[in-house]
Coordinates of N, CA and C and ligand atoms in Angstrom, one line a residue:
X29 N -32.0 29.5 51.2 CA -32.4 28.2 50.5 C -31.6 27.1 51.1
X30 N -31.4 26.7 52.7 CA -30.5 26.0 53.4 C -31.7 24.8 53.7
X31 N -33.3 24.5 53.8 CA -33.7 23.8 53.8 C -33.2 22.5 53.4
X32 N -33.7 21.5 54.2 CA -33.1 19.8 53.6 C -34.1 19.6 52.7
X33 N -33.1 18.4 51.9 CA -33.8 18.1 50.5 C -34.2 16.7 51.1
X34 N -35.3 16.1 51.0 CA -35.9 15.0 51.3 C -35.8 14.6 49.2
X35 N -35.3 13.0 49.8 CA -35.4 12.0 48.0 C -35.9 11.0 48.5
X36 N -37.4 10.7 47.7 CA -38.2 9.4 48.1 C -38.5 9.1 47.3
X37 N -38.5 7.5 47.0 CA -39.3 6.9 45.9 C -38.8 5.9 46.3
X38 N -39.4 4.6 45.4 CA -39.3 3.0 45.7 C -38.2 2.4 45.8
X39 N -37.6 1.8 46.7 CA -36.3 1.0 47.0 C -35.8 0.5 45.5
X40 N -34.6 1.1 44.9 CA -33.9 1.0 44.0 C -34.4 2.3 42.8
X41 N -34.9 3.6 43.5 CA -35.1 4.6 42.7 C -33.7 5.3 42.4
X42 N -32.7 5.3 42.9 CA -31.5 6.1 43.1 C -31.2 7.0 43.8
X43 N -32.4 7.0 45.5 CA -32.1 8.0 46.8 C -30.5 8.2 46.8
X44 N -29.8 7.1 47.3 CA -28.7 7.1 47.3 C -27.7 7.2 46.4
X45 N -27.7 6.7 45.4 CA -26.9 6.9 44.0 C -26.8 8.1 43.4
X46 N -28.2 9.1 43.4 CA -28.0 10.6 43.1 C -28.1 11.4 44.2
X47 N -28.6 10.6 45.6 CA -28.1 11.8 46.8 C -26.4 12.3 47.2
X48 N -25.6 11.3 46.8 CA -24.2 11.8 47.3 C -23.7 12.6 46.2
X49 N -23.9 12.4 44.8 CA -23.3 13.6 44.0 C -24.0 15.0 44.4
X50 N -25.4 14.7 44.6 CA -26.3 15.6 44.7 C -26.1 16.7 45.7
X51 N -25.4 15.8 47.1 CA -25.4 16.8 48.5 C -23.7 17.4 47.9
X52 N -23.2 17.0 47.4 CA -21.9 17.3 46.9 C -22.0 18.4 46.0
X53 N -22.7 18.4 44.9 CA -22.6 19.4 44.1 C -23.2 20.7 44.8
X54 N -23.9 20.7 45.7 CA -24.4 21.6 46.9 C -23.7 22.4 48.1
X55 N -22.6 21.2 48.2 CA -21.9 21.5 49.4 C -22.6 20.8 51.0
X56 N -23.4 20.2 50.5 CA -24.6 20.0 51.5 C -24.1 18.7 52.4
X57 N -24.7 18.2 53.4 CA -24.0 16.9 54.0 C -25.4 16.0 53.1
X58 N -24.3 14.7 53.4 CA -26.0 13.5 52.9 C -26.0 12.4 53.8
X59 N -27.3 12.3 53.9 CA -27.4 11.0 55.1 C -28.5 10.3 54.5
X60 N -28.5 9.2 55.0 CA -29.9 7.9 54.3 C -30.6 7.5 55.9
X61 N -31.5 7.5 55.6 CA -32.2 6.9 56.9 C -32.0 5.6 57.4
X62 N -31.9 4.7 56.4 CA -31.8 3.4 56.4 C -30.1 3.1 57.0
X63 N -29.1 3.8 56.2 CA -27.7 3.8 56.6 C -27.9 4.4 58.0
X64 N -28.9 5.3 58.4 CA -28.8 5.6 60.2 C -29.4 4.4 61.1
X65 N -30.3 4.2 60.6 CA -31.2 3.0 61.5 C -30.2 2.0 61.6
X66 N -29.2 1.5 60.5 CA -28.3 0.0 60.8 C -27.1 0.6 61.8
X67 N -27.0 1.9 61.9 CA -25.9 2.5 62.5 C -26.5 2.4 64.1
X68 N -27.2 3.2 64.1 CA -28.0 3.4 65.5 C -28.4 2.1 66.2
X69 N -28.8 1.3 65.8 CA -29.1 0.0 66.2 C -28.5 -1.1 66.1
X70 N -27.3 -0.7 65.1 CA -26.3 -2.3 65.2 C -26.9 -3.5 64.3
X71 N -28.2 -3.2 63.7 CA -29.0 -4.1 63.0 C -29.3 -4.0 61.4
X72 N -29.5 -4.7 60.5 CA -30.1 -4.3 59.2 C -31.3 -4.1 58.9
X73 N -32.1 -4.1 58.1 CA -33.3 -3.6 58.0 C -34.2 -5.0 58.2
X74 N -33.2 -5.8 57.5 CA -33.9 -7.3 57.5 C -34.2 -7.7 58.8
X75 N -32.8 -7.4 59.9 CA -32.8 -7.7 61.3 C -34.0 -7.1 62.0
X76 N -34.0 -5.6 61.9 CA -34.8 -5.2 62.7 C -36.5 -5.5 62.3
X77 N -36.8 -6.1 60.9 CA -38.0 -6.6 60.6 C -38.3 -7.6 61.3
X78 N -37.4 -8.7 61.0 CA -37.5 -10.1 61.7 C -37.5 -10.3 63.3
X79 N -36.9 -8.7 64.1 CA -37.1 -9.5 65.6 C -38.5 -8.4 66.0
X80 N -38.9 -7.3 65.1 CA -39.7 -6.2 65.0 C -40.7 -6.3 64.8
X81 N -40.8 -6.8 63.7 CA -41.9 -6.8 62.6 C -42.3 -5.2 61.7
X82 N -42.6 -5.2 60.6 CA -42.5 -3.8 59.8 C -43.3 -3.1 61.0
X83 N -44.1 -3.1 61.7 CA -44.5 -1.8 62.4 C -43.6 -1.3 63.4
X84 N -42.8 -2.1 63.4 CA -41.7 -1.9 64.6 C -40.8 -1.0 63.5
X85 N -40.3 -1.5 63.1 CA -39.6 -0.7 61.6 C -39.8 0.5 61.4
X86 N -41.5 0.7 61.1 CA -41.9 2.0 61.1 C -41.7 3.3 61.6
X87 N -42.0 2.8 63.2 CA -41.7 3.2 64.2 C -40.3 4.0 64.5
X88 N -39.2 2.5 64.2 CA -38.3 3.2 63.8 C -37.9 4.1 63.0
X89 N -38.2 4.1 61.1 CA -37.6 4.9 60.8 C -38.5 6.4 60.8
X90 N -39.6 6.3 61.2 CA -39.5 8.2 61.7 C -38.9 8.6 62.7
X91 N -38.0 8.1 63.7 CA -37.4 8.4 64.3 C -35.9 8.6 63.4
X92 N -35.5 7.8 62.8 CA -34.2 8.1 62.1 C -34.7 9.4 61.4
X93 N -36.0 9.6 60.3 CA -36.0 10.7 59.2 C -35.9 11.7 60.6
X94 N -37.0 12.0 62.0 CA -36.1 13.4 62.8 C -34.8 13.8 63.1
X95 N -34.0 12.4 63.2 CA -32.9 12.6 63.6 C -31.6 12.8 62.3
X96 N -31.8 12.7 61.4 CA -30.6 13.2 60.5 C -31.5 14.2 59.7
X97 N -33.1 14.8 60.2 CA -33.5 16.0 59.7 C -32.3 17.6 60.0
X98 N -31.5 18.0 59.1 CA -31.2 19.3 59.4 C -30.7 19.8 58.1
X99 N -30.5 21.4 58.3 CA -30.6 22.2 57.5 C -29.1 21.8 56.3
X100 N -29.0 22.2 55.1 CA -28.2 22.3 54.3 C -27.8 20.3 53.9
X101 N -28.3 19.7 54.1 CA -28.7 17.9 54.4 C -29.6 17.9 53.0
X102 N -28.8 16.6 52.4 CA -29.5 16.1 51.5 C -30.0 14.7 51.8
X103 N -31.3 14.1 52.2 CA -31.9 12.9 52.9 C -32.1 12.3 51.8
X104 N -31.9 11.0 52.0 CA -32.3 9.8 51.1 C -33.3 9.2 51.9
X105 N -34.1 9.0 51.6 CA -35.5 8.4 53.2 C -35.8 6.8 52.1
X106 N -35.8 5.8 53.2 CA -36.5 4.3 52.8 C -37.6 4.6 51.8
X107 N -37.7 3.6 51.3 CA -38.8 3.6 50.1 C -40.0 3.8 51.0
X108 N -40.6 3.4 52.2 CA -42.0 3.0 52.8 C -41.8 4.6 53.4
X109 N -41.4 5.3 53.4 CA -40.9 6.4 54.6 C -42.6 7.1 54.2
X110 N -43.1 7.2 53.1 CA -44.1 8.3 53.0 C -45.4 7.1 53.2
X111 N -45.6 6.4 54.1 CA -46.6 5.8 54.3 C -47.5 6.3 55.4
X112 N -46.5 6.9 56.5 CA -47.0 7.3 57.6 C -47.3 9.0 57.5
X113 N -48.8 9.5 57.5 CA -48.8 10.8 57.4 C -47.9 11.8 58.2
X114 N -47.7 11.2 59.4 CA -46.8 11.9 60.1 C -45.0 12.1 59.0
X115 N -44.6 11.4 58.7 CA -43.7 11.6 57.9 C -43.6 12.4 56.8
X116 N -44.7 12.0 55.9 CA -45.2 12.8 54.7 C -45.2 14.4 55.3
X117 N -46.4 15.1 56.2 CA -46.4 16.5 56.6 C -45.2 16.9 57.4
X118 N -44.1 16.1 58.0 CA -42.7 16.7 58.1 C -42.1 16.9 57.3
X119 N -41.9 16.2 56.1 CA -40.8 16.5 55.1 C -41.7 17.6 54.2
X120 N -42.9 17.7 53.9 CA -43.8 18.5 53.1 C -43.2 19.9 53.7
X121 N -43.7 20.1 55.1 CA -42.9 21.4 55.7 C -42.2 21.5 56.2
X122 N -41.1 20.8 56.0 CA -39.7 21.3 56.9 C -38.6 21.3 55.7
X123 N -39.4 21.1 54.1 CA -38.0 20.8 53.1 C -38.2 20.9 51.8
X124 N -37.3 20.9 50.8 CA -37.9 20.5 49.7 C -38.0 18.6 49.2
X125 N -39.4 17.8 48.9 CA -39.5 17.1 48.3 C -39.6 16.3 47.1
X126 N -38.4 15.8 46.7 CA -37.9 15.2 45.6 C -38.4 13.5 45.1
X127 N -39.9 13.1 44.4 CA -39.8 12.1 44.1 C -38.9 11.5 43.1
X128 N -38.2 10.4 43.1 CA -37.4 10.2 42.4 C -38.2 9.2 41.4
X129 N -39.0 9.6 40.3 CA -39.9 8.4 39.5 C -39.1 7.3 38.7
X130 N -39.6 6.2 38.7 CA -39.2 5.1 37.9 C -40.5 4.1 37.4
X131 N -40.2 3.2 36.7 CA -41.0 2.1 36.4 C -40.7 1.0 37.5
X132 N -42.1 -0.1 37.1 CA -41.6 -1.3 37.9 C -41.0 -1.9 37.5
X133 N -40.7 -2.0 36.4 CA -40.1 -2.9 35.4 C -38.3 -2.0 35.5
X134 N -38.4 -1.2 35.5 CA -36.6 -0.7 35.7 C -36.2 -1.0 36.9
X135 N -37.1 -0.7 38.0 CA -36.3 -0.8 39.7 C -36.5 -2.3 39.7
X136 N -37.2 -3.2 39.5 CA -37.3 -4.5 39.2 C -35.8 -5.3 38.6
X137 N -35.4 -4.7 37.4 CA -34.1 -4.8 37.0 C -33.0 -4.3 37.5
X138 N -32.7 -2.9 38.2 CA -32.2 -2.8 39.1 C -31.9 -3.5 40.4
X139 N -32.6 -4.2 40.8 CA -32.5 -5.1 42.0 C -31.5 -6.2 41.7
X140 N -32.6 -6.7 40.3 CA -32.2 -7.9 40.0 C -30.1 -8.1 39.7
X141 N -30.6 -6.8 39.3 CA -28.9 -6.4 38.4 C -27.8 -6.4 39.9
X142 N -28.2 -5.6 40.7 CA -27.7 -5.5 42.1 C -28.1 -6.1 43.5
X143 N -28.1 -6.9 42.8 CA -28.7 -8.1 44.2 C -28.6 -7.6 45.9
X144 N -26.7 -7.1 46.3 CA -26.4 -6.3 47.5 C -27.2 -5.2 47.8
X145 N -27.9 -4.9 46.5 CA -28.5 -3.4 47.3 C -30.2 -3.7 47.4
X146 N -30.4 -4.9 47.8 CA -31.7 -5.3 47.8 C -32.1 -5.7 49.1
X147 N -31.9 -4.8 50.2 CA -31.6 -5.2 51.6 C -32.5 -5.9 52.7
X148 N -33.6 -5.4 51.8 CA -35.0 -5.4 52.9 C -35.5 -6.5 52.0
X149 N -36.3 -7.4 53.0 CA -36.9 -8.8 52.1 C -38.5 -8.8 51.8
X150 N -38.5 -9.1 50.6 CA -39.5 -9.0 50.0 C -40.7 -8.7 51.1
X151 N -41.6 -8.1 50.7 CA -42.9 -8.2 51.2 C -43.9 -9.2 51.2
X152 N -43.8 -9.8 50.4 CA -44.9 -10.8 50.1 C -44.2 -12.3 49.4
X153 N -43.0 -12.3 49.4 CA -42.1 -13.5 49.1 C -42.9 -14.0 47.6
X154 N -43.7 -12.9 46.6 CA -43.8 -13.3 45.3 C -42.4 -12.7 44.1
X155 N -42.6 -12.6 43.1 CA -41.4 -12.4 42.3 C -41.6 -11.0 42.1
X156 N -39.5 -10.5 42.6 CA -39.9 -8.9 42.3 C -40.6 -7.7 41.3
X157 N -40.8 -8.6 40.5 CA -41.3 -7.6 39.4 C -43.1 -7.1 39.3
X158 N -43.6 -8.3 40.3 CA -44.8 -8.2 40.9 C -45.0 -7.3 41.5
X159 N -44.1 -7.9 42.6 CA -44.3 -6.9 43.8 C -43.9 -5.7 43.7
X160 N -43.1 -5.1 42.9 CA -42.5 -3.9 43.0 C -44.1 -2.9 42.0
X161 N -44.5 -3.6 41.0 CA -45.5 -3.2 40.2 C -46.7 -3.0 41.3
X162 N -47.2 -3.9 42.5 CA -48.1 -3.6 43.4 C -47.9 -2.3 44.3
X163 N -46.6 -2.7 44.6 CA -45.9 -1.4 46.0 C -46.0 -0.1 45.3
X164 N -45.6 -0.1 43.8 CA -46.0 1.5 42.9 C -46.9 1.7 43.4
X165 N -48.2 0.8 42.8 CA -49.7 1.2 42.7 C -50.2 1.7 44.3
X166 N -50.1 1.0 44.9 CA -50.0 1.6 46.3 C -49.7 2.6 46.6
X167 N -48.2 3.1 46.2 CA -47.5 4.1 47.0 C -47.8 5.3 46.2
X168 N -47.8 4.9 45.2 CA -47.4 6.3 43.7 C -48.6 7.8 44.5
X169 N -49.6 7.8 44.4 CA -50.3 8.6 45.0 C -49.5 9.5 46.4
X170 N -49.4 8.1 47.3 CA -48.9 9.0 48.3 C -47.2 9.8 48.1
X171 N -46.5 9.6 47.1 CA -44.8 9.8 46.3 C -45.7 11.3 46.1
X172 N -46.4 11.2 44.8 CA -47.0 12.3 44.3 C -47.6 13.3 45.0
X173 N -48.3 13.2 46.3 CA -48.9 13.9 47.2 C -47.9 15.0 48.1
X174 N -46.9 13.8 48.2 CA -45.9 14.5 49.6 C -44.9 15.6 48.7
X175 N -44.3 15.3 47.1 CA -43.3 15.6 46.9 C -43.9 17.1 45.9
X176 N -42.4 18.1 46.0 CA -43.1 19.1 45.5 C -42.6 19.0 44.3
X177 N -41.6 18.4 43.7 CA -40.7 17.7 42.3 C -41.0 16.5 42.5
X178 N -41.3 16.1 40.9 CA -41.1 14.7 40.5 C -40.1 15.1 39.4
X179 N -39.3 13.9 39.5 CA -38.0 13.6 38.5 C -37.7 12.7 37.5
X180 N -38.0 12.4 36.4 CA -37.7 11.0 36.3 C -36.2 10.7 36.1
X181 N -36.2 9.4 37.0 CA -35.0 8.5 37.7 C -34.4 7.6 37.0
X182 N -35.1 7.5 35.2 CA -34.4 6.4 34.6 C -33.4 6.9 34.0
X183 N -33.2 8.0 34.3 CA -31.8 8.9 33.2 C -30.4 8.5 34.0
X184 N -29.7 8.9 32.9 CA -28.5 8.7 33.7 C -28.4 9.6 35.5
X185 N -27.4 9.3 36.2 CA -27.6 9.5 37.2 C -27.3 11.2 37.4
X186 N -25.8 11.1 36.4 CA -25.8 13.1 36.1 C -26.3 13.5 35.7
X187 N -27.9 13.5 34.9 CA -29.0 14.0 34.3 C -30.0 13.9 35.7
X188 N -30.2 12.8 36.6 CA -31.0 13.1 37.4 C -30.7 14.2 38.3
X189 N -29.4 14.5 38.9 CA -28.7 15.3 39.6 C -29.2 16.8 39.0
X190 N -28.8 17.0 37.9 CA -29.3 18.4 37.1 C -30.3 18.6 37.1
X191 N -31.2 17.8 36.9 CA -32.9 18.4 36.9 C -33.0 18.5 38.1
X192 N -32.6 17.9 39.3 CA -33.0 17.9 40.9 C -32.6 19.3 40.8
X193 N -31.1 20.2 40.4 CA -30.6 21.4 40.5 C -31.6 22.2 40.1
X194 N -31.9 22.1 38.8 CA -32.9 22.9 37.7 C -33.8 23.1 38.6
X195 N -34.8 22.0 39.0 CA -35.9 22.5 39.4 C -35.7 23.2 40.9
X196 N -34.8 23.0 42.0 CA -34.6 23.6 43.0 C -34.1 25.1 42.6
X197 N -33.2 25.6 41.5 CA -33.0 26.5 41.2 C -31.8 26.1 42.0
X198 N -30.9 25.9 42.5 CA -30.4 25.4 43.5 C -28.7 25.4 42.8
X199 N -28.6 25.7 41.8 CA -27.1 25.2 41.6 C -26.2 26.6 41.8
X200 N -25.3 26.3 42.1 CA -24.2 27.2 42.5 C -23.6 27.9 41.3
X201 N -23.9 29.5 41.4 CA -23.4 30.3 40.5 C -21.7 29.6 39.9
X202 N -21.1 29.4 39.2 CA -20.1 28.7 38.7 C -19.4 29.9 37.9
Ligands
ADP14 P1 -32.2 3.5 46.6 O1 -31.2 4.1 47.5 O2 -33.3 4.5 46.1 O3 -32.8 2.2 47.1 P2 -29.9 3.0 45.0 O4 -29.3 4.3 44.9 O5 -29.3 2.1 46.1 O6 -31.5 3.1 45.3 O7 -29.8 2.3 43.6 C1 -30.2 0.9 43.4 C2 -29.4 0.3 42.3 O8 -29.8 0.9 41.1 C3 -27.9 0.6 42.5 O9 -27.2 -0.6 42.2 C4 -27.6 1.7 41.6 O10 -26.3 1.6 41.0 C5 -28.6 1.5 40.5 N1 -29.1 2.9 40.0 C6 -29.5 3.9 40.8 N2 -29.8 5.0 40.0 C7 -29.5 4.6 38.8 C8 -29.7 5.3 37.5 N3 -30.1 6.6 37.4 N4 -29.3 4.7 36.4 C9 -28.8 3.4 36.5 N5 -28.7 2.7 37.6 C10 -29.0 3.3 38.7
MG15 MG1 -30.7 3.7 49.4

């Protein structure tokens, strides 16, 4: 059971926030795709949009999700990561998929609440609570399609961590 754990859902679902207790309570390493892409490139996500444009971005990060793909790895992947089928049927068979579900209205306040961790600029320069309610409706199908767990992500962060264990079966005899 050394497969990587792929966590996807909408920028401010808690990829990161329950991936590091998560790969820890595992023993597992954890990496973010987005923390590789600014590493690998020297750039931020905003950077590489503005001299890129999102399809350059894209481009990019399936390259990042292959490269910190490996075994006993807990992945935090960008919120857009399951847009490209090629992405989606890697992480479907190469791992277990973890949606991390929320509302728009919670990752909306989430943002708002944490302004620093709102890295990537809007999409459509309307108000986040909009846009975050559009990008669901859009995305949710493809979250739901790729992942083989859905979670919900409005719990505290040690309750999300436990169900992630629960349903992987995954926690360490203690
Ligand atoms: P992602 O990596 O999915 O974009 P983050 O882990 O960076 O999301 O979380 C975004 C913000 O929401 C952070 O400021 C984080 O502290 C907060 N947050 C994440 N998960 C939870 C949670 N389960 N409960 C409350 N706040 C959370
Ligand atoms: Mg993150």
């Amino acid at each position: 059971m050394s497969l990587p754990i792929f966590l996807i859902g909408a920028r401010g679902c808690g990829k990161t926030t329950v991936g590091e207790p998560l790969a820890q309570a595992l023993g597992y390493a954890f990496r973010d795709t987005d923390h590789y892409l600014q590493h690998s490139t020297g750039q931020t996500v905003a950077d590489i949009v503005a001299a890129e444009g999102w399809e350059g971005f894209r481009q990019r990060e399936t390259d990042a999700l292959f490269a910190v793909t490996a075994p006993e790895t807990v992945i935090a992947t960008g919120g857009g990561m399951v847009l490209a089928e090629t992405n989606r049927r890697f992480m479907a068979e190469r791992g277990h998929v973890i949606w991390l579900q929320a509302s728009a209205h919670i990752l909306a306040a989430r943002l708002a609440h944490y302004p620093h961790s709102a890295q990537r600029p809007t999409l459509t320069g309307r108000p986040i609570t909009e846009e975050m309610a559009e990008i669901l409706d859009e995305r949710a199908s493809l979250y739901q399609q790729t992942a083989h767990h859905i979670i919900d992500a409005m719990q505290a962060p040690e309750q999300v961590v436990a169900q992630i264990l629960d349903a992987l079966s995954l926690a360490r005899a203690s």
